[in-house]
mmCIF file of C-alpha atoms in Angstrom:
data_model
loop_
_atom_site.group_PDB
_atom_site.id
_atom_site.type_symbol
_atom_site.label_atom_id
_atom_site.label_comp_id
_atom_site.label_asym_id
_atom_site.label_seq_id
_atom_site.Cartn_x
_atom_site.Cartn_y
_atom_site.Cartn_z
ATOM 1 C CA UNK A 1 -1.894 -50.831 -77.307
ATOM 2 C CA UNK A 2 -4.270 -47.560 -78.503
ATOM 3 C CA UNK A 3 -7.989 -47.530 -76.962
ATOM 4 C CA UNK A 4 -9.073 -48.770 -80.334
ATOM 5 C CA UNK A 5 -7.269 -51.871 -80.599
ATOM 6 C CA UNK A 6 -7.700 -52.749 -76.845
ATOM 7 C CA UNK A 7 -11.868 -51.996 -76.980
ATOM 8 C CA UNK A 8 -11.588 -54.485 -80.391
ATOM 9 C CA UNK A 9 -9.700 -57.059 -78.792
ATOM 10 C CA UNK A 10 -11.789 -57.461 -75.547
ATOM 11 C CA UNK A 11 -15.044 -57.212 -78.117
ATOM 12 C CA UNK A 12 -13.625 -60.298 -79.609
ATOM 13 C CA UNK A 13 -12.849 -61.873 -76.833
ATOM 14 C CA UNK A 14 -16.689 -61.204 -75.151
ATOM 15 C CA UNK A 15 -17.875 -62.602 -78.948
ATOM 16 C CA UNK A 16 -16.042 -65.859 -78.418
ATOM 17 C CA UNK A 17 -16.933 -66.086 -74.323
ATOM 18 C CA UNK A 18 -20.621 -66.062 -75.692
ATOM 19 C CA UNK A 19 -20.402 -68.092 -78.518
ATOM 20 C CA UNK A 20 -18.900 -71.223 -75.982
ATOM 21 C CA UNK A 21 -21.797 -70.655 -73.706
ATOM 22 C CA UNK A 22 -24.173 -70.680 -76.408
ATOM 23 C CA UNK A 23 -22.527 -73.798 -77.788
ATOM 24 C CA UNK A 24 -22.741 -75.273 -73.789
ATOM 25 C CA UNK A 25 -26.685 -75.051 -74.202
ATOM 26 C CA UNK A 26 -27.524 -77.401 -76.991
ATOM 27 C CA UNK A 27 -29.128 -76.938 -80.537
ATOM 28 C CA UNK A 28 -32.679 -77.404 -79.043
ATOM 29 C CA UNK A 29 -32.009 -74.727 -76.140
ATOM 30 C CA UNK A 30 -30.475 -72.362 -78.633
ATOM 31 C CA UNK A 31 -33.141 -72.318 -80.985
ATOM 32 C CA UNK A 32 -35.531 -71.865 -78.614
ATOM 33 C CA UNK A 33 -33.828 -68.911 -76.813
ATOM 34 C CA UNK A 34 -33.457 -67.051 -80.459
ATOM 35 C CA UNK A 35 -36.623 -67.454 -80.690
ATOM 36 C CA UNK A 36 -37.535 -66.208 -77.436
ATOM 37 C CA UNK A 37 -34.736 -63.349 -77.974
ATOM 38 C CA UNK A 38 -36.999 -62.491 -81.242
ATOM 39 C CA UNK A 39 -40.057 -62.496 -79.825
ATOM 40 C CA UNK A 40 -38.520 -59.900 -76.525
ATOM 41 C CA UNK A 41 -37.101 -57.610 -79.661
ATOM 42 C CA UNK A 42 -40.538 -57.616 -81.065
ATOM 43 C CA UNK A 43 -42.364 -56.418 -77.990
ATOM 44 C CA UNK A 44 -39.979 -54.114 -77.171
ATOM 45 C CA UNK A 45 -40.241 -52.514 -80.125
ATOM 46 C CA UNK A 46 -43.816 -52.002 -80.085
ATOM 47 C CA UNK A 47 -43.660 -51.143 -76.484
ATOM 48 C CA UNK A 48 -41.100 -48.533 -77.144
ATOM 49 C CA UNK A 49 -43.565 -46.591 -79.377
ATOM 50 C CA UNK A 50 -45.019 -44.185 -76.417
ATOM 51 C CA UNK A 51 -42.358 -42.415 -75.333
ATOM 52 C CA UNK A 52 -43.367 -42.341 -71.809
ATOM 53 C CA UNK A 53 -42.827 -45.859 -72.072
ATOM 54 C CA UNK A 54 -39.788 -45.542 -73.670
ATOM 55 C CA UNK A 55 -38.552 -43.943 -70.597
ATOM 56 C CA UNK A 56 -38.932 -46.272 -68.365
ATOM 57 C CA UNK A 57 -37.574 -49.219 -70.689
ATOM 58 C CA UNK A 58 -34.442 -47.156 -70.819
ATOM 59 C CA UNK A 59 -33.980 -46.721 -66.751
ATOM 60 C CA UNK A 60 -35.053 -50.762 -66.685
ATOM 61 C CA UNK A 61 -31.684 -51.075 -69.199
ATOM 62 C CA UNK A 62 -29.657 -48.843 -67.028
ATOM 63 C CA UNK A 63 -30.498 -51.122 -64.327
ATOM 64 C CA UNK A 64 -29.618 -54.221 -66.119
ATOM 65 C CA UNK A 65 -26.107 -52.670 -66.719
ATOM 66 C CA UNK A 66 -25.950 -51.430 -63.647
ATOM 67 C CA UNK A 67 -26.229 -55.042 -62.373
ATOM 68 C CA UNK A 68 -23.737 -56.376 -64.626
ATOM 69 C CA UNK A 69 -21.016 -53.656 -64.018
ATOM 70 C CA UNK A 70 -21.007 -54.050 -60.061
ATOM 71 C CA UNK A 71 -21.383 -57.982 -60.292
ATOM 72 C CA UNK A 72 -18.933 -58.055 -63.116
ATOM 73 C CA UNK A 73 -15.849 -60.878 -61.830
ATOM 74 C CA UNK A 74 -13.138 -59.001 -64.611
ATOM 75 C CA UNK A 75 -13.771 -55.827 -63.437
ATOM 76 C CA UNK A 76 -10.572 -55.712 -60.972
ATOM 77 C CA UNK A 77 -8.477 -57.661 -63.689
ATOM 78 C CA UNK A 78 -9.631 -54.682 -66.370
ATOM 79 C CA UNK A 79 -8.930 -51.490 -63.982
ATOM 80 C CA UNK A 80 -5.288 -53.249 -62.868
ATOM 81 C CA UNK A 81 -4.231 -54.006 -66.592
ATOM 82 C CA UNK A 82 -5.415 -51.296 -68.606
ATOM 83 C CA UNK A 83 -5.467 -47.347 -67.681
ATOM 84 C CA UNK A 84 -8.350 -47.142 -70.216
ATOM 85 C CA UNK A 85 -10.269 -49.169 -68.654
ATOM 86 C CA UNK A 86 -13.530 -47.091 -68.490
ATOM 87 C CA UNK A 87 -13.233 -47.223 -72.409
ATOM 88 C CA UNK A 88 -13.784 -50.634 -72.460
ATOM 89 C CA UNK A 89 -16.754 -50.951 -69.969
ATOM 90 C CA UNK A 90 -18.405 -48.136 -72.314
ATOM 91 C CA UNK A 91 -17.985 -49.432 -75.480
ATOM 92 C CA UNK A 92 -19.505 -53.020 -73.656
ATOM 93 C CA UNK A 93 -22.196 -51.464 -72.539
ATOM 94 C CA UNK A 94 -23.312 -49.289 -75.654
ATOM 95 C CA UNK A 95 -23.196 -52.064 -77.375
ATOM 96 C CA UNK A 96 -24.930 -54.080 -75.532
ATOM 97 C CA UNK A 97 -27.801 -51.012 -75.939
ATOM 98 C CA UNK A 98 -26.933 -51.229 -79.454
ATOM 99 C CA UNK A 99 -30.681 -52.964 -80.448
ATOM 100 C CA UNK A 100 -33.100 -50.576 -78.362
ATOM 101 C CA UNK A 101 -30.782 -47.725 -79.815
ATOM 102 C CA UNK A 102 -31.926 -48.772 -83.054
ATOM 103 C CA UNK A 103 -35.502 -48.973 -81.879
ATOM 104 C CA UNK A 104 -34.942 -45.608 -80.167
ATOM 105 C CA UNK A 105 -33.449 -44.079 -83.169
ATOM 106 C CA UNK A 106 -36.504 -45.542 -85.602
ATOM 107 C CA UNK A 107 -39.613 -44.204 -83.178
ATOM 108 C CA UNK A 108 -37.560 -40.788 -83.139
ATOM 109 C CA UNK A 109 -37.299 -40.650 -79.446
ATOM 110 C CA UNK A 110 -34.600 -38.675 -79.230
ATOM 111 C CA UNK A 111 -34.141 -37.372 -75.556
ATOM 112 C CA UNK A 112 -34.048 -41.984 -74.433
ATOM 113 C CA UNK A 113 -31.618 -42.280 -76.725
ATOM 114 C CA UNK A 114 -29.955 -39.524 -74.983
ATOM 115 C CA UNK A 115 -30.613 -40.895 -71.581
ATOM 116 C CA UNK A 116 -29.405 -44.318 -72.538
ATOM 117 C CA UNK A 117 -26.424 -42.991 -73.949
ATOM 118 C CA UNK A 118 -25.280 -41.073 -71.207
ATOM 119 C CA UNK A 119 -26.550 -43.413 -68.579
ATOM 120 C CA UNK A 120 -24.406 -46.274 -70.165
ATOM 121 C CA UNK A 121 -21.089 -43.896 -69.573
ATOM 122 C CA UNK A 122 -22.153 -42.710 -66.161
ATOM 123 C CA UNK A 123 -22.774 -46.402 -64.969
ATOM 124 C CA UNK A 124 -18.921 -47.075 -65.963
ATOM 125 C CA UNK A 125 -17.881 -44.320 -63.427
ATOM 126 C CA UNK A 126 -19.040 -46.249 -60.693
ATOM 127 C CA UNK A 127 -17.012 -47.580 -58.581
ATOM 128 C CA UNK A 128 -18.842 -49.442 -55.570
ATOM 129 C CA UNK A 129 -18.321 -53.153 -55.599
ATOM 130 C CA UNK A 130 -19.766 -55.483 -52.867
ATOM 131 C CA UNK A 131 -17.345 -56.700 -50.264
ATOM 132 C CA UNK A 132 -16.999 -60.281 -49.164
ATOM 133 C CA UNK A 133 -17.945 -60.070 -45.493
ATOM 134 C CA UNK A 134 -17.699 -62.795 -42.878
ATOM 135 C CA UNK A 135 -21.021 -62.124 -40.840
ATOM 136 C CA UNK A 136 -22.637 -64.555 -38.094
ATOM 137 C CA UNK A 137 -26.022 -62.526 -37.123
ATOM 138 C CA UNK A 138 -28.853 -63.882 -35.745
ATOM 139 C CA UNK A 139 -30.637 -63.475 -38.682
ATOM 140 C CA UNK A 140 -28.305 -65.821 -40.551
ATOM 141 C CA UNK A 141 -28.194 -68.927 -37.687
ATOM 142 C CA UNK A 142 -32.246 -68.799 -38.315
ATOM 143 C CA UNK A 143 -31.245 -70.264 -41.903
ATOM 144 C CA UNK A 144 -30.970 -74.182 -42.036
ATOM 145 C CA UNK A 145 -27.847 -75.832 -42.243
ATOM 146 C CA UNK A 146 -29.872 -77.867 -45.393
ATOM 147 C CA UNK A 147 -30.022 -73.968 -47.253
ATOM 148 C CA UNK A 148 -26.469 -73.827 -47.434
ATOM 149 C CA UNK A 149 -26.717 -72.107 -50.716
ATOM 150 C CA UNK A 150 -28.680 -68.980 -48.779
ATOM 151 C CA UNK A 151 -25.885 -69.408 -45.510
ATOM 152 C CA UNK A 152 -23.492 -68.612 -48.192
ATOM 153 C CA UNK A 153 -24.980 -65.855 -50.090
ATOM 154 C CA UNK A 154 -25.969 -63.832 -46.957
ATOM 155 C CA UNK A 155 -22.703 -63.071 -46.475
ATOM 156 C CA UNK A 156 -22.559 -61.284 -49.384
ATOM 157 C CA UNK A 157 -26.211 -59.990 -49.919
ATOM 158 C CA UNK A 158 -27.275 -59.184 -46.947
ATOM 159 C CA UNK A 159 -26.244 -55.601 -47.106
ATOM 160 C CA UNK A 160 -27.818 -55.129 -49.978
ATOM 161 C CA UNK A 161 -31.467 -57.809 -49.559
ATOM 162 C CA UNK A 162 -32.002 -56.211 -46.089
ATOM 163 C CA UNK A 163 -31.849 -52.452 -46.838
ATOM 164 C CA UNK A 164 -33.619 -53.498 -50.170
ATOM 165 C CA UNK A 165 -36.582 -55.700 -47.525
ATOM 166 C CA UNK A 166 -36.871 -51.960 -45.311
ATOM 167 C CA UNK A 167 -37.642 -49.603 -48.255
ATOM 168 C CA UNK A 168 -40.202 -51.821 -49.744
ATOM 169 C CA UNK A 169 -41.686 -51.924 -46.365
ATOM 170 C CA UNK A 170 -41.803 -48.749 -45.663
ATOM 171 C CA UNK A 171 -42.527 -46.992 -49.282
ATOM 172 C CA UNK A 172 -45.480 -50.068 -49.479
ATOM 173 C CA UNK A 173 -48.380 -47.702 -49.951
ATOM 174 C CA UNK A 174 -46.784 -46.394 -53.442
ATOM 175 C CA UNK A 175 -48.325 -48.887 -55.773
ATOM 176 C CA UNK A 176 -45.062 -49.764 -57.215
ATOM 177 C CA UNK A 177 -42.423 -49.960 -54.573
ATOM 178 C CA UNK A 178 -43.616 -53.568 -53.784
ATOM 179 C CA UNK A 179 -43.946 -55.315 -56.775
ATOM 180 C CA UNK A 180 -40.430 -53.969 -57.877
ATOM 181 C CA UNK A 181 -38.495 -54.724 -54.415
ATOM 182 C CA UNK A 182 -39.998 -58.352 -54.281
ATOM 183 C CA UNK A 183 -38.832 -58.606 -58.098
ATOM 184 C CA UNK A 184 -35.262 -57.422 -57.387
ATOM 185 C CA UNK A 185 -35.318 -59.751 -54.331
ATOM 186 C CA UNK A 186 -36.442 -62.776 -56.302
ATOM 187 C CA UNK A 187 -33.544 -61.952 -59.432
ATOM 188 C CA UNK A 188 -30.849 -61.534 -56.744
ATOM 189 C CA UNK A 189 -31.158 -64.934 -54.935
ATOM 190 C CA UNK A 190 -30.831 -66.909 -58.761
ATOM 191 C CA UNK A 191 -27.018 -66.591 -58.169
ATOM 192 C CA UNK A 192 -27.183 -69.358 -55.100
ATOM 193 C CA UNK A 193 -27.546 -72.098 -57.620
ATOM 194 C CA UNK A 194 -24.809 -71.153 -59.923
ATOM 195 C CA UNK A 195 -22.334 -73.101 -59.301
ATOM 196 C CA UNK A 196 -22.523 -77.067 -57.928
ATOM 197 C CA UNK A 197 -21.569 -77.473 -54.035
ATOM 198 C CA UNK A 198 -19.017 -80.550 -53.074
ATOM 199 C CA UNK A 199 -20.620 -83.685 -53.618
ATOM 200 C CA UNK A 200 -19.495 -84.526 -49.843
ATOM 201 C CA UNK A 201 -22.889 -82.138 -48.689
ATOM 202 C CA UNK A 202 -24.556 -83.574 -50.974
ATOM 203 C CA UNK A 203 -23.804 -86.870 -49.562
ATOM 204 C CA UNK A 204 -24.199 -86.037 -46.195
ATOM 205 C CA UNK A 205 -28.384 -85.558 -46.466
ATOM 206 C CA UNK A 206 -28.843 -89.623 -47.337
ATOM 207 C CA UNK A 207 -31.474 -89.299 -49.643
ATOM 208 C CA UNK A 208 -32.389 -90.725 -53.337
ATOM 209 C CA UNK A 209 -32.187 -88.238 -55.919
ATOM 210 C CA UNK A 210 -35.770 -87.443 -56.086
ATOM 211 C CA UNK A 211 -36.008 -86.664 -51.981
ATOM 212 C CA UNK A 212 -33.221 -84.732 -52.283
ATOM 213 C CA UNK A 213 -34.581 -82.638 -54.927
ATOM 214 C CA UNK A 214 -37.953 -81.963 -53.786
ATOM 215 C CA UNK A 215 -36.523 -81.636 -49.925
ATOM 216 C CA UNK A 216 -34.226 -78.863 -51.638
ATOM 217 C CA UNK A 217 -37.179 -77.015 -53.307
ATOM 218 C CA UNK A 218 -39.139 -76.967 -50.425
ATOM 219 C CA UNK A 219 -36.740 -75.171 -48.144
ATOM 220 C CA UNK A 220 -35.945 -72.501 -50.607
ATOM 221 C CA UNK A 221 -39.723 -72.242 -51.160
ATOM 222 C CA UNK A 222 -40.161 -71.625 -47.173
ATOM 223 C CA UNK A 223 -36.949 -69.332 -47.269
ATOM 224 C CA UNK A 224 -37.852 -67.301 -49.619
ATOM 225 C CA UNK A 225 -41.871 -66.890 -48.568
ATOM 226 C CA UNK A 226 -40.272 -65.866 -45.427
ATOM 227 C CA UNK A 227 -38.196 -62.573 -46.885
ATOM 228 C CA UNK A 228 -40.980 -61.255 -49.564
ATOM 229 C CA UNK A 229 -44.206 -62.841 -46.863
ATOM 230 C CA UNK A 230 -44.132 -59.245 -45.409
ATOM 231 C CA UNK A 231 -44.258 -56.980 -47.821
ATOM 232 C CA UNK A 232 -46.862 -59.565 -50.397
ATOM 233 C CA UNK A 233 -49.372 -59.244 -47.222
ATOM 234 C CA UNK A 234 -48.352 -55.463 -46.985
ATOM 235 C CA UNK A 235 -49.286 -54.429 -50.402
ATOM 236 C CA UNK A 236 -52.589 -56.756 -49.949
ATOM 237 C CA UNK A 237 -53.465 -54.808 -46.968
ATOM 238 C CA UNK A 238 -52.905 -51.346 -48.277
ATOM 239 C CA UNK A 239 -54.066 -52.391 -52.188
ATOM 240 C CA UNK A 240 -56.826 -54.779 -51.879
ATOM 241 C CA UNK A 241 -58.121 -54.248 -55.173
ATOM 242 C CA UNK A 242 -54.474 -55.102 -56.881
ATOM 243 C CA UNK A 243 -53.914 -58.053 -55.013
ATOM 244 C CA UNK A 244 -53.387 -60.656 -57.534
ATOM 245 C CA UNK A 245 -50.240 -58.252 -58.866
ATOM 246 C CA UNK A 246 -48.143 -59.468 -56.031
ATOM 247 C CA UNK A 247 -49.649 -63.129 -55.441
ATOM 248 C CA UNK A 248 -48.988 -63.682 -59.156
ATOM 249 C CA UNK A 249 -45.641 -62.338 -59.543
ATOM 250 C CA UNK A 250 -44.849 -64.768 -56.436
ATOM 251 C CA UNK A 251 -45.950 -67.730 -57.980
ATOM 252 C CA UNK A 252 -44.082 -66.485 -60.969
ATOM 253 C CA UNK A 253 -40.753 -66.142 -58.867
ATOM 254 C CA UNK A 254 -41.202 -69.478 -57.318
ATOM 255 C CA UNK A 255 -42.301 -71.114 -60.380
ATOM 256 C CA UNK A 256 -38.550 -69.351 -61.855
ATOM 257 C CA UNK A 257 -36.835 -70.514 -58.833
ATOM 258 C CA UNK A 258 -37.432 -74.392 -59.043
ATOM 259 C CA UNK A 259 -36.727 -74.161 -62.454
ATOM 260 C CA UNK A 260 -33.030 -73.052 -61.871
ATOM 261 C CA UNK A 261 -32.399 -75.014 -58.694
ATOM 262 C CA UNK A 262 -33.433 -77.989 -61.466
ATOM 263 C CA UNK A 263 -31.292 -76.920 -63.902
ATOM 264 C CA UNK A 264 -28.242 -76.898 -61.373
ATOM 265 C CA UNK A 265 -28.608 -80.525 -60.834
ATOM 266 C CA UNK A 266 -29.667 -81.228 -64.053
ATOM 267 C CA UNK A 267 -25.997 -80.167 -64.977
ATOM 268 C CA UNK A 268 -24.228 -80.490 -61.824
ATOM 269 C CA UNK A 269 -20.250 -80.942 -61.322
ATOM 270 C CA UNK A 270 -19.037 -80.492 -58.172
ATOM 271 C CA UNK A 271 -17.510 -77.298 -57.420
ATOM 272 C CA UNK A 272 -17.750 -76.125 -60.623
ATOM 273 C CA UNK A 273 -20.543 -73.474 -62.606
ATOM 274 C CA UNK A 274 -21.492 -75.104 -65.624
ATOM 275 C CA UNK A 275 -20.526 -72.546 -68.752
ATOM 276 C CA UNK A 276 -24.081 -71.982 -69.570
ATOM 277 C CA UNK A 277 -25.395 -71.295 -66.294
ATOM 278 C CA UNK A 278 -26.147 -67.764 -66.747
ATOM 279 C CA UNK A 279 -28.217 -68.453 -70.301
ATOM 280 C CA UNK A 280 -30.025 -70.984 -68.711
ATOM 281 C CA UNK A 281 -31.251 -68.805 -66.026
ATOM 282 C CA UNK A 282 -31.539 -65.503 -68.447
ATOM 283 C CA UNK A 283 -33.801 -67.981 -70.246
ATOM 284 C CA UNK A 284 -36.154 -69.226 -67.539
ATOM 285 C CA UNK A 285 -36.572 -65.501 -66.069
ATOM 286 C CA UNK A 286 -37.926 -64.496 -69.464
ATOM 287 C CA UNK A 287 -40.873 -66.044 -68.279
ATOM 288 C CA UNK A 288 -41.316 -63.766 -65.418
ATOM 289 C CA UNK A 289 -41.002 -60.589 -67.612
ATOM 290 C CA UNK A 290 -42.970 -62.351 -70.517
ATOM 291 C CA UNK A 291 -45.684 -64.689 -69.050
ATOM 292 C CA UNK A 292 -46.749 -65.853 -71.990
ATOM 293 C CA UNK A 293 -43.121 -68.161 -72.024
ATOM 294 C CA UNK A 294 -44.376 -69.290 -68.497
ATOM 295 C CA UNK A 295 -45.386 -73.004 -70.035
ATOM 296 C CA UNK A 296 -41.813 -73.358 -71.709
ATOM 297 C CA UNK A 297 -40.695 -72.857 -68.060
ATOM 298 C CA UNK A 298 -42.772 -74.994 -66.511
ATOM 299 C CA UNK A 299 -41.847 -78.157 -69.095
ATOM 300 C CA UNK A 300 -37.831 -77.497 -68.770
ATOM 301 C CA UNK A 301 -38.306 -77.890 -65.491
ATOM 302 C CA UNK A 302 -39.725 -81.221 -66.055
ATOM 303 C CA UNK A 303 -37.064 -82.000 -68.732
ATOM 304 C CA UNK A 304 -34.868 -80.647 -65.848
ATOM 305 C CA UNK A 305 -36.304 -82.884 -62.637
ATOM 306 C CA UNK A 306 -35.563 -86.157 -64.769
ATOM 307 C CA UNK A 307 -32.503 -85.325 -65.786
ATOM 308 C CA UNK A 308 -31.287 -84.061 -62.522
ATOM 309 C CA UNK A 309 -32.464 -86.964 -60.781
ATOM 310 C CA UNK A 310 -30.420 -89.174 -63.251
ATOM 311 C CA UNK A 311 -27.516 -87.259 -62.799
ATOM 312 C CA UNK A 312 -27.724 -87.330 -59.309
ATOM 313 C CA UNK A 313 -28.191 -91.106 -58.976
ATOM 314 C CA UNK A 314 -24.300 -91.215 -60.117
ATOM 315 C CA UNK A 315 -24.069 -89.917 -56.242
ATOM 316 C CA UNK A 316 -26.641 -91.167 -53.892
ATOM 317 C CA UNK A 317 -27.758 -94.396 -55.802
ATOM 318 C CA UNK A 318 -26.926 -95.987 -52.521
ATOM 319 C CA UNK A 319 -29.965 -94.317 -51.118
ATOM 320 C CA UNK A 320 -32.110 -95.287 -53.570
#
């Protein structure tokens, strides 16, 4: 099969993967993430018009892909299978910048449109990919049995979160380094709740649905003030007068966070990562990079508590 072919076969393939998660959502979800999808291409258009900030929409892109590509599961499948491979992870990504290319292209900003272009091909060069680890440090036994979700991901964050948790520390008296660590830290830990544990440790806790949920939220809550606790009180100390920037994008995070641990139960099978996982979560962090989509947050996660507590009930009614 010729690079052409194979780049419009996996394209078709990626089409159909995203057109049975959007299906997974529901008519009422989809509607309202177009819209919200509509409303992001609207301010990123107008936001694009300075060029300055042009620049740094196109490293905040790079970053996104840079996510995707080391976090991508087919990426082993793709390098083993086709000797093209790099092809197909550029002709993803470019089209993926496809939109804010256009919006590039229309303000006439010429040298982002170069940077996201060759950014996109550089990020498919890279090879690093995070390693399962099996790791038992005392910093992991201080996590409760109860945040299994966190004893699990440290094994594989860890290396990244606490390297991450030192630079923001130390860099804390740039204005920036901060507000960005703490956001990177709150985006990371969204993957804990992706997929639904055995309904055995579910079980095991005794508790009606609505304990359970609310005793689940409150440990994360505690968990994760502990990690980003340092460096909010940190940027306080050393920027008084900006000190709502980091208590607000903490609320934001937690506000985020309850919202997807909802949405896991609200949908929960066990051992299994319900198709539209990722959308659901994609949609709820909107309203940490758009505020103003803060209140549709806040009432799915209502819609989200009673549903999750009825579809819980199918498991711990006996505790009722």
């Amino acid at each position: 099969m010729n690079s052409h072919n194979m780049i419009t076969s996996l394209i078709k393939i990626r089409v159909k993967q995203i057109s049975r998660e959007l299906q997974g959502i529901g008519i009422l979800r989809f509607v309202f993430l177009s819209g919200l999808f509509a409303f992001l291409g609207f301010v990123l258009f107008l936001a694009s018009r300075e060029r300055e900030n042009a620049h740094y929409l196109v490293m905040a892109n790079l970053l996104v892909f840079l996510l995707i590509h080391v976090k991508r599961k087919d990426r082993h499948f793709l390098i083993t299978h086709f000797s093209q491979y790099r092809y197909i992870f550029q002709a993803e990504y470019l089209l993926l910048s496809a939109p804010f290319s256009a919006v590039l292209i229309y303000h006439a900003h010429l040298i982002p449109l170069a940077m996201l272009f060759a950014g996109s091909i550089v990020v498919s060069f890279i090879e690093y990919q995070p390693q399962k680890r099996s790791l038992n440090t005392p910093l992991q036994k201080m996590i409760p049995d109860e945040l299994y979700e966190w004893k699990a991901g440290s094994r594989k964050l860890l290396f990244f979160i606490l390297p991450l948790w030192i630079i923001g520390l130390l860099f804390s008296f740039f204005t920036g380094s901060v507000p960005v660590i703490v956001f990177i830290l709150g985006m990371s830990v969204l993957g804990l709740y992706e997929t639904g544990e055995p309904y055995q440790m579910i079980l095991a806790f005794e508790r009606s649905p609505g304990k359970f949920l609310i005793r689940k939220i409150q440990l994360h809550i505690m968990a994760f003030t502990s990690v980003v606790a340092p460096l909010i009180v940190a940027f306080v100390w050393l920027h008084s007068e900006l000190w709502y920037i980091a208590v607000i994008e903490y609320l934001l995070f937690v506000s985020l966070h309850i919202y997807v641990i909802l949405s896991k139960y609200a949908y929960y099978e066990p051992n299994e990562t319900h198709p539209a996982s990722q959308t659901i979560n994609a949609l709820g962090a909107l309203g940490v990079i758009i505020p103003i989509f803060l209140p549709a947050v806040w009432l799915f996660s209502v819609v989200f508590y009673f549903r999750a507590t009825n579809r819980l009930n199918d498991y711990l009614d006996d505790f009722n």
